[in-house]
């Protein structure tokens, strides 16, 4: 059974390279890559539900190895990637239909799928770090895809920020290794005996590691790559960068806080106060910048800066409800932001309009796109019965359960951000659907089913999983209890 863990990783890597080497084009290329993504996703789902045991990829010493293992956190990410990756891939087949280099995009996109599965199943810090770096290197070409001056600058910035964050995390991995720990996530947090005499240094190192992984999640002060990379990347790349890649930074934070450092050691310390402050600052700053931004995709990018820090804030509360809210928001934000970026990409694909003031009347020309865009917008604001309401409710309750005198600051900041989110997203919806009688809307120009189907699926899940969120909440509660026990 342990060999099964390798299948969803190797299939997209091997066949992604093979299809590129065969120089497939057009319909044959689309079918080959989509089939590869679908098969890999299907196997990942099987692994999530049935995968057991441990797969040692490479062993250097008795305590240092590359290993894969499926645990409760792995299952969340395996299922999320399997839901998002083929859907956005289907969308990309039409979006890139007239692109000069679709083969290169699908090569890196498909290989990244396999690396993300490996990253999700990483059993220790060393394995996690190596696949984390591989993810960065493989997604740089997605940002660089257009090869113009802005794309080159954005990809360099993305790479520099990512290397800074990963280097900070690597310093922490060396420290953990120096204590005689393997950094194995199943072994539990570091013990008091291992940290004896080094408690102060350990807190600083934990802070460094968390900040390092938070770079990918877009937390202040190293958030700048997000609003730079999204506007220049193709819409499918923007969708997964925001919806999935940022969540891998979140996974790194979860592993450090809950599996390496231990919440009992961090709760109530200066480190928790600093992290809570940075996450709330990012939530408000991202919302304000999104409200002021006039370019469509950059507005959504600043929105991601804000919304992913909702997740980080929930984790930093170090409470069960905060953890549940964070994990719910991982799922729902991924669905919502993928839908929003695909909706924005559909508008750009059909009309070449990229600014907010150009959105007037587009809802009448692209009605299905705007329906799905509106559902995702309501979810991101937190309007019931969407999933965004459920996740944000748990986040607010988790903050109030911290037992700190300043616990009320979190819910207030989230409420202010929600108002700003309504302002910068509903503006797009209103301009598109209610432009005024003086605006000449023009003929319909809706995209095809290949772009609409993924948006329709994710919009349905935003509402459906929001209404029936009890199962997910209970599962996340079990994970929280195990990690905090």
Coordinates of C-alpha atoms in Angstrom, one line a residue:
X1 CA 0.0 0.0 0.0
X2 CA 2.9 2.4 0.7
X3 CA 3.9 2.3 -3.0
X4 CA 0.5 3.7 -3.8
X5 CA 1.6 7.0 -2.3
X6 CA 4.1 7.5 -5.2
X7 CA 1.5 7.0 -7.9
X8 CA -0.2 10.4 -7.9
X9 CA 3.2 12.1 -7.6
X10 CA 5.0 10.3 -10.4
X11 CA 2.1 10.1 -13.0
X12 CA 1.9 13.9 -13.6
X13 CA 5.6 14.4 -13.5
X14 CA 6.5 11.5 -15.9
X15 CA 3.6 12.0 -18.3
X16 CA 3.8 15.8 -18.2
X17 CA 7.4 15.6 -19.4
X18 CA 6.5 12.9 -21.9
X19 CA 3.6 14.8 -23.6
X20 CA 5.9 17.9 -23.8
X21 CA 8.7 15.8 -25.4
X22 CA 6.2 14.4 -28.0
X23 CA 5.3 18.0 -28.9
X24 CA 1.5 17.4 -28.8
X25 CA -0.7 20.2 -30.0
X26 CA -4.3 21.2 -30.1
X27 CA -7.0 18.8 -29.1
X28 CA -4.5 15.9 -28.6
X29 CA -2.5 18.0 -26.2
X30 CA -5.5 19.0 -24.2
X31 CA -6.8 15.4 -23.9
X32 CA -3.4 14.0 -22.9
X33 CA -2.8 16.6 -20.2
X34 CA -6.3 16.6 -18.8
X35 CA -6.4 12.8 -18.7
X36 CA -3.1 12.8 -16.8
X37 CA -4.4 15.4 -14.3
X38 CA -7.6 13.4 -13.9
X39 CA -5.9 10.1 -13.3
X40 CA -3.5 11.6 -10.9
X41 CA -6.3 13.3 -9.0
X42 CA -8.3 10.1 -8.8
X43 CA -5.3 8.2 -7.4
X44 CA -4.8 11.0 -4.9
X45 CA -8.4 10.7 -3.7
X46 CA -7.8 6.9 -3.3
X47 CA -4.7 7.7 -1.3
X48 CA -6.5 10.2 0.9
X49 CA -9.1 7.6 1.9
X50 CA -7.1 4.4 1.8
X51 CA -3.4 5.4 1.9
X52 CA -1.6 3.9 4.9
X53 CA 2.0 3.3 5.9
X54 CA 5.1 5.2 5.0
X55 CA 7.2 5.4 1.9
X56 CA 10.9 6.1 2.3
X57 CA 12.1 7.8 -0.9
X58 CA 15.7 8.3 0.1
X59 CA 17.5 7.6 3.4
X60 CA 20.8 9.3 4.2
X61 CA 21.2 8.5 7.9
X62 CA 19.1 6.8 10.6
X63 CA 17.4 10.2 11.4
X64 CA 17.6 12.0 8.0
X65 CA 15.4 10.8 5.1
X66 CA 12.8 11.8 2.5
X67 CA 9.6 10.2 3.5
X68 CA 5.9 10.3 2.5
X69 CA 3.0 9.7 4.9
X70 CA -0.7 10.3 4.8
X71 CA -2.2 12.0 7.9
X72 CA -5.3 14.0 8.6
X73 CA -3.7 17.3 7.2
X74 CA -2.5 15.5 4.1
X75 CA -6.0 14.3 3.4
X76 CA -7.4 17.9 3.3
X77 CA -4.8 19.0 0.8
X78 CA -4.9 15.9 -1.3
X79 CA -8.6 16.3 -1.8
X80 CA -8.4 20.1 -2.3
X81 CA -5.7 19.8 -5.0
X82 CA -7.6 17.0 -6.7
X83 CA -10.7 19.2 -6.9
X84 CA -8.9 22.3 -8.1
X85 CA -6.1 21.2 -10.4
X86 CA -8.0 19.4 -13.2
X87 CA -10.9 21.9 -13.1
X88 CA -8.5 24.9 -13.7
X89 CA -6.7 22.8 -16.2
X90 CA -9.9 22.3 -18.2
X91 CA -10.5 26.1 -18.0
X92 CA -6.9 26.7 -19.3
X93 CA -7.5 24.6 -22.5
X94 CA -9.8 27.3 -23.8
X95 CA -8.0 30.3 -22.2
X96 CA -4.7 29.3 -23.8
X97 CA -6.3 28.1 -27.1
X98 CA -4.7 31.0 -29.0
X99 CA -1.5 31.2 -26.9
X100 CA 1.8 30.8 -28.6
X101 CA 3.2 28.5 -25.9
X102 CA 0.5 26.4 -24.3
X103 CA 2.7 23.2 -24.2
X104 CA 5.1 24.9 -21.9
X105 CA 2.3 26.1 -19.6
X106 CA 0.8 22.6 -19.3
X107 CA 4.2 21.0 -18.8
X108 CA 4.9 23.1 -15.6
X109 CA 1.3 23.1 -14.6
X110 CA 1.0 19.3 -14.7
X111 CA 4.4 18.6 -13.1
X112 CA 3.5 21.0 -10.3
X113 CA 0.4 18.9 -9.5
X114 CA 2.7 15.9 -8.7
X115 CA 5.0 18.0 -6.5
X116 CA 2.0 19.4 -4.6
X117 CA 0.9 15.9 -3.8
X118 CA 4.4 15.1 -2.5
X119 CA 4.4 18.3 -0.5
X120 CA 1.1 17.4 1.1
X121 CA 2.2 14.0 2.1
X122 CA 5.7 15.0 3.4
X123 CA 6.4 13.2 6.6
X124 CA 9.1 15.4 8.0
X125 CA 10.6 18.9 7.8
X126 CA 13.4 17.9 5.3
X127 CA 10.9 16.3 2.9
X128 CA 8.6 19.3 3.2
X129 CA 11.4 21.8 2.5
X130 CA 12.7 20.0 -0.6
X131 CA 9.2 19.7 -2.3
X132 CA 8.4 23.2 -1.1
X133 CA 11.4 24.6 -3.0
X134 CA 10.5 22.4 -6.0
X135 CA 7.0 23.9 -6.0
X136 CA 8.5 27.4 -6.1
X137 CA 10.8 26.6 -9.0
X138 CA 8.0 25.0 -11.0
X139 CA 5.6 27.8 -10.5
X140 CA 8.0 30.6 -11.5
X141 CA 7.5 29.7 -15.2
X142 CA 3.8 30.0 -14.8
X143 CA 4.2 33.6 -13.7
X144 CA 6.9 34.2 -16.4
X145 CA 4.7 32.6 -19.1
X146 CA 4.0 35.8 -21.2
X147 CA 7.7 36.6 -21.3
X148 CA 7.2 40.4 -21.4
X149 CA 9.1 42.9 -19.3
X150 CA 6.5 42.9 -16.5
X151 CA 6.3 39.1 -16.4
X152 CA 10.1 38.8 -16.1
X153 CA 10.2 41.4 -13.3
X154 CA 7.3 39.7 -11.5
X155 CA 8.8 36.2 -11.7
X156 CA 12.1 37.5 -10.4
X157 CA 10.3 39.2 -7.5
X158 CA 8.3 36.0 -6.8
X159 CA 11.5 33.9 -6.8
X160 CA 13.4 36.3 -4.5
X161 CA 10.6 36.5 -1.9
X162 CA 10.1 32.7 -2.0
X163 CA 13.8 32.1 -1.5
X164 CA 13.9 34.5 1.4
X165 CA 11.0 32.7 3.0
X166 CA 12.4 29.2 2.4
X167 CA 15.8 30.2 3.7
X168 CA 14.3 31.4 6.9
X169 CA 12.5 28.1 7.2
X170 CA 15.7 26.2 6.4
X171 CA 17.5 27.9 9.3
X172 CA 14.8 26.5 11.6
X173 CA 15.2 23.0 10.1
X174 CA 18.9 23.1 10.9
X175 CA 18.1 24.2 14.5
X176 CA 15.6 21.4 15.0
X177 CA 18.1 18.9 13.6
X178 CA 20.8 20.2 16.0
X179 CA 18.5 19.2 18.9
X180 CA 18.6 15.6 17.8
X181 CA 15.1 15.7 16.4
X182 CA 14.2 14.3 13.0
X183 CA 11.5 16.9 12.5
X184 CA 9.0 14.0 11.9
X185 CA 5.5 15.3 12.0
X186 CA 4.1 12.1 13.6
X187 CA 6.6 12.3 16.5
X188 CA 4.9 15.3 18.1
X189 CA 6.4 18.6 19.2
X190 CA 9.9 19.1 20.6
X191 CA 10.2 18.1 24.2
X192 CA 11.3 20.2 27.2
X193 CA 14.4 18.1 27.5
X194 CA 15.4 18.8 23.9
X195 CA 15.0 22.6 24.4
X196 CA 16.5 22.7 27.8
X197 CA 18.7 25.9 28.1
X198 CA 17.7 27.0 24.6
X199 CA 14.1 28.2 25.2
X200 CA 14.7 31.8 24.2
X201 CA 16.6 30.9 21.0
X202 CA 13.9 28.3 20.1
X203 CA 11.2 31.0 20.3
X204 CA 13.1 33.2 17.9
X205 CA 13.7 30.3 15.6
X206 CA 10.1 29.3 15.6
X207 CA 9.2 32.9 14.7
X208 CA 11.6 32.8 11.8
X209 CA 10.2 29.6 10.5
X210 CA 6.6 30.7 10.7
X211 CA 7.4 34.1 9.0
X212 CA 9.3 32.1 6.3
X213 CA 6.4 29.9 5.4
X214 CA 4.0 32.9 5.7
X215 CA 5.8 34.5 2.8
X216 CA 4.1 32.1 0.4
X217 CA 0.8 32.9 2.2
X218 CA 1.3 36.6 1.5
X219 CA 1.6 37.9 5.1
X220 CA 3.0 41.4 5.8
X221 CA 5.8 42.4 5.5
X222 CA 6.7 39.9 2.7
X223 CA 3.5 40.0 0.8
X224 CA 4.6 42.1 -2.2
X225 CA 5.0 39.2 -4.6
X226 CA 1.3 38.5 -4.8
X227 CA 0.0 41.8 -6.2
X228 CA 3.0 41.8 -8.6
X229 CA 2.7 38.2 -9.9
X230 CA -1.1 37.9 -10.4
X231 CA -1.7 40.7 -12.9
X232 CA 1.0 39.4 -15.3
X233 CA 0.3 35.7 -15.0
X234 CA -2.3 33.9 -17.2
X235 CA -5.6 33.7 -15.4
X236 CA -5.3 29.9 -14.8
X237 CA -2.0 30.5 -13.1
X238 CA -3.4 33.3 -11.0
X239 CA -6.2 31.1 -9.9
X240 CA -4.0 28.3 -8.6
X241 CA -1.4 30.7 -7.2
X242 CA -4.1 32.3 -5.0
X243 CA -6.3 29.3 -4.4
X244 CA -3.7 26.5 -3.9
X245 CA 0.0 27.7 -3.8
X246 CA -0.6 30.2 -1.0
X247 CA -2.2 27.4 1.0
X248 CA 1.0 25.4 0.9
X249 CA 2.6 28.2 3.0
X250 CA -0.4 27.8 5.4
X251 CA 0.5 24.1 5.6
X252 CA 4.0 24.9 6.5
X253 CA 2.8 27.2 9.3
X254 CA 0.5 24.4 10.6
X255 CA 3.4 21.9 10.7
X256 CA 5.7 24.3 12.6
X257 CA 3.1 25.5 15.2
X258 CA 1.3 22.3 15.8
X259 CA 3.7 19.5 15.0
X260 CA 7.1 21.0 15.8
X261 CA 6.8 23.8 18.3
X262 CA 3.6 22.8 20.1
X263 CA 0.7 25.2 20.9
X264 CA 1.2 24.8 24.6
X265 CA 4.6 26.2 24.3
X266 CA 3.6 29.2 22.1
X267 CA 0.2 30.1 23.5
X268 CA 0.2 33.4 25.4
X269 CA 3.8 34.3 24.5
X270 CA 5.2 37.3 22.8
X271 CA 5.5 35.2 19.6
X272 CA 1.7 34.7 19.5
X273 CA 1.1 38.4 20.0
X274 CA 3.4 39.3 17.2
X275 CA 1.9 36.8 14.8
X276 CA -1.7 37.8 15.7
X277 CA -0.8 41.5 15.1
X278 CA 0.9 40.8 11.7
X279 CA -2.0 38.7 10.5
X280 CA -4.6 41.3 11.4
X281 CA -2.5 44.1 9.9
X282 CA -2.3 42.1 6.7
X283 CA -6.1 41.4 6.8
X284 CA -6.9 45.2 7.0
X285 CA -4.1 46.4 4.7
X286 CA -5.0 43.9 2.0
X287 CA -8.6 44.9 2.1
X288 CA -7.8 48.6 1.9
X289 CA -5.4 48.2 -1.0
X290 CA -7.9 46.0 -2.8
X291 CA -10.6 48.7 -2.3
X292 CA -8.3 51.4 -3.8
X293 CA -7.0 49.2 -6.7
X294 CA -8.5 49.9 -10.2
X295 CA -7.0 47.0 -12.1
X296 CA -9.2 43.9 -11.9
X297 CA -6.7 41.1 -11.3
X298 CA -4.6 43.2 -9.0
X299 CA -7.7 44.0 -6.9
X300 CA -8.2 40.2 -6.6
X301 CA -4.5 39.8 -5.7
X302 CA -4.7 42.3 -2.8
X303 CA -7.9 40.5 -1.8
X304 CA -5.9 37.3 -1.5
X305 CA -3.3 39.0 0.6
X306 CA -6.1 39.9 3.0
X307 CA -8.1 36.6 2.9
X308 CA -5.2 34.2 3.3
X309 CA -4.3 36.1 6.5
X310 CA -7.8 35.2 7.8
X311 CA -6.5 31.6 7.7
X312 CA -3.2 32.6 9.4
X313 CA -5.1 34.5 12.1
X314 CA -7.2 31.5 12.9
X315 CA -4.1 29.3 13.3
X316 CA -2.4 32.0 15.4
X317 CA -5.4 32.0 17.9
X318 CA -4.2 28.5 18.8
X319 CA -7.8 27.6 19.8
X320 CA -9.9 24.7 18.5
X321 CA -12.5 27.0 16.9
X322 CA -9.8 29.2 15.4
X323 CA -8.2 26.1 13.8
X324 CA -11.6 24.9 12.5
X325 CA -12.3 28.3 11.0
X326 CA -8.9 28.4 9.4
X327 CA -9.2 25.0 7.8
X328 CA -12.7 25.8 6.6
X329 CA -11.4 29.0 5.1
X330 CA -8.6 27.1 3.4
X331 CA -11.2 25.1 1.5
X332 CA -13.7 27.9 0.9
X333 CA -11.2 30.6 0.0
X334 CA -9.6 28.2 -2.5
X335 CA -13.0 27.6 -4.2
X336 CA -14.0 31.3 -4.1
X337 CA -10.7 32.8 -5.3
X338 CA -10.4 30.3 -8.1
X339 CA -13.8 31.2 -9.2
X340 CA -13.1 34.9 -9.0
X341 CA -9.8 34.7 -10.9
X342 CA -11.4 32.5 -13.6
X343 CA -14.3 34.9 -13.9
X344 CA -11.8 37.8 -14.3
X345 CA -9.9 35.7 -16.8
X346 CA -13.1 35.0 -18.8
X347 CA -13.7 38.8 -19.0
X348 CA -10.2 39.5 -20.2
X349 CA -10.3 36.5 -22.6
X350 CA -13.5 37.7 -24.3
X351 CA -13.3 41.5 -24.0
X352 CA -9.7 42.4 -23.2
X353 CA -11.0 44.7 -20.4
X354 CA -8.7 44.8 -17.4
X355 CA -9.9 47.8 -15.3
X356 CA -12.8 48.2 -12.9
X357 CA -14.2 51.1 -14.8
X358 CA -14.5 49.0 -17.9
X359 CA -16.8 46.4 -16.3
X360 CA -20.1 48.4 -17.0
X361 CA -22.7 46.1 -18.6
X362 CA -20.5 43.0 -18.9
X363 CA -22.9 41.1 -16.7
X364 CA -25.5 41.3 -19.5
X365 CA -23.0 40.2 -22.1
X366 CA -21.5 37.3 -19.9
X367 CA -24.5 36.4 -17.7
X368 CA -23.2 32.9 -16.5
X369 CA -19.8 34.2 -15.8
X370 CA -21.2 37.0 -13.7
X371 CA -23.6 34.6 -11.8
X372 CA -20.6 32.5 -10.7
X373 CA -18.5 35.6 -10.0
X374 CA -21.3 37.0 -7.8
X375 CA -21.7 33.7 -5.8
X376 CA -17.9 33.7 -5.1
X377 CA -18.0 37.4 -4.1
X378 CA -20.9 36.8 -1.6
X379 CA -18.9 33.9 -0.2
X380 CA -15.7 36.0 0.2
X381 CA -17.7 38.7 2.0
X382 CA -19.2 36.1 4.3
X383 CA -22.9 36.3 3.4
X384 CA -24.9 33.2 4.5
X385 CA -25.5 30.5 3.4
X386 CA -22.1 30.5 1.6
X387 CA -19.1 28.8 3.1
X388 CA -17.4 32.1 3.8
X389 CA -20.0 32.8 6.5
X390 CA -19.3 29.5 8.2
X391 CA -15.5 29.9 8.2
X392 CA -15.5 33.5 9.3
X393 CA -18.0 32.8 12.1
X394 CA -15.7 30.1 13.5
X395 CA -12.7 32.5 13.2
X396 CA -14.4 35.2 15.2
X397 CA -15.5 32.7 17.9
X398 CA -12.0 31.3 18.0
X399 CA -10.6 34.7 18.6
X400 CA -13.0 35.4 21.4
X401 CA -12.0 32.1 23.0
X402 CA -8.3 33.0 23.3
X403 CA -8.9 34.3 26.8
X404 CA -6.9 37.5 26.1
X405 CA -7.9 41.0 27.1
X406 CA -7.5 42.1 23.4
X407 CA -9.4 39.1 22.0
X408 CA -12.2 41.5 20.7
X409 CA -9.7 43.1 18.3
X410 CA -9.8 40.1 16.0
X411 CA -13.5 40.0 15.3
X412 CA -13.6 43.8 14.9
X413 CA -10.8 43.7 12.3
X414 CA -12.5 40.8 10.5
X415 CA -15.8 42.8 10.4
X416 CA -14.1 45.9 9.0
X417 CA -12.4 43.8 6.4
X418 CA -15.7 42.2 5.4
X419 CA -17.2 45.6 4.8
X420 CA -14.3 46.6 2.6
X421 CA -14.6 43.2 0.8
X422 CA -18.2 44.0 0.1
X423 CA -17.2 47.4 -1.3
X424 CA -14.5 46.2 -3.7
X425 CA -16.3 43.1 -4.9
X426 CA -19.9 44.2 -5.1
X427 CA -18.8 47.3 -7.0
X428 CA -17.7 44.9 -9.8
X429 CA -21.0 43.0 -9.7
X430 CA -23.2 46.2 -9.7
X431 CA -21.3 47.8 -12.5
X432 CA -21.5 44.6 -14.5
X433 CA -25.2 43.8 -13.9
X434 CA -26.8 47.3 -13.4
X435 CA -24.8 49.7 -15.6
X436 CA -27.6 52.2 -16.1
X437 CA -29.7 52.9 -19.2
X438 CA -27.2 55.2 -20.8
X439 CA -24.6 52.4 -21.1
X440 CA -24.5 50.4 -24.4
X441 CA -23.8 46.9 -23.3
X442 CA -23.1 45.3 -26.7
X443 CA -23.8 41.7 -27.9
X444 CA -23.4 38.6 -25.7
X445 CA -19.9 37.1 -25.6
X446 CA -20.1 34.3 -23.1
X447 CA -17.2 31.8 -22.8
X448 CA -17.6 28.1 -23.7
X449 CA -18.5 25.3 -21.4
X450 CA -14.8 24.5 -20.8
X451 CA -14.4 27.8 -18.9
X452 CA -17.9 27.8 -17.4
X453 CA -18.0 24.2 -16.0
X454 CA -15.3 24.6 -13.4
X455 CA -16.7 28.0 -12.2
X456 CA -20.2 26.4 -12.0
X457 CA -18.9 23.5 -9.9
X458 CA -16.9 25.7 -7.5
X459 CA -19.8 28.1 -7.1
X460 CA -22.2 25.2 -6.3
X461 CA -19.7 23.9 -3.7
X462 CA -19.3 27.3 -2.1
X463 CA -23.1 27.2 -1.4
X464 CA -23.6 23.5 -0.9
X465 CA -20.6 22.9 1.4
X466 CA -21.6 26.1 3.3
X467 CA -25.1 24.8 4.0
X468 CA -23.8 21.3 4.8
X469 CA -20.6 22.2 6.6
X470 CA -21.1 20.0 9.7
X471 CA -19.1 17.1 8.4
X472 CA -16.1 19.2 7.5
X473 CA -16.3 21.1 10.8
X474 CA -16.4 17.8 12.8
X475 CA -13.4 16.4 10.9
X476 CA -11.4 19.6 11.5
X477 CA -12.4 19.5 15.1
X478 CA -10.9 16.0 15.4
X479 CA -7.7 17.2 13.8
X480 CA -7.6 20.2 16.2
X481 CA -8.1 18.0 19.2
X482 CA -5.3 15.6 18.1
X483 CA -2.9 18.5 17.4
X484 CA -3.6 20.4 20.6
X485 CA -4.1 17.4 22.8

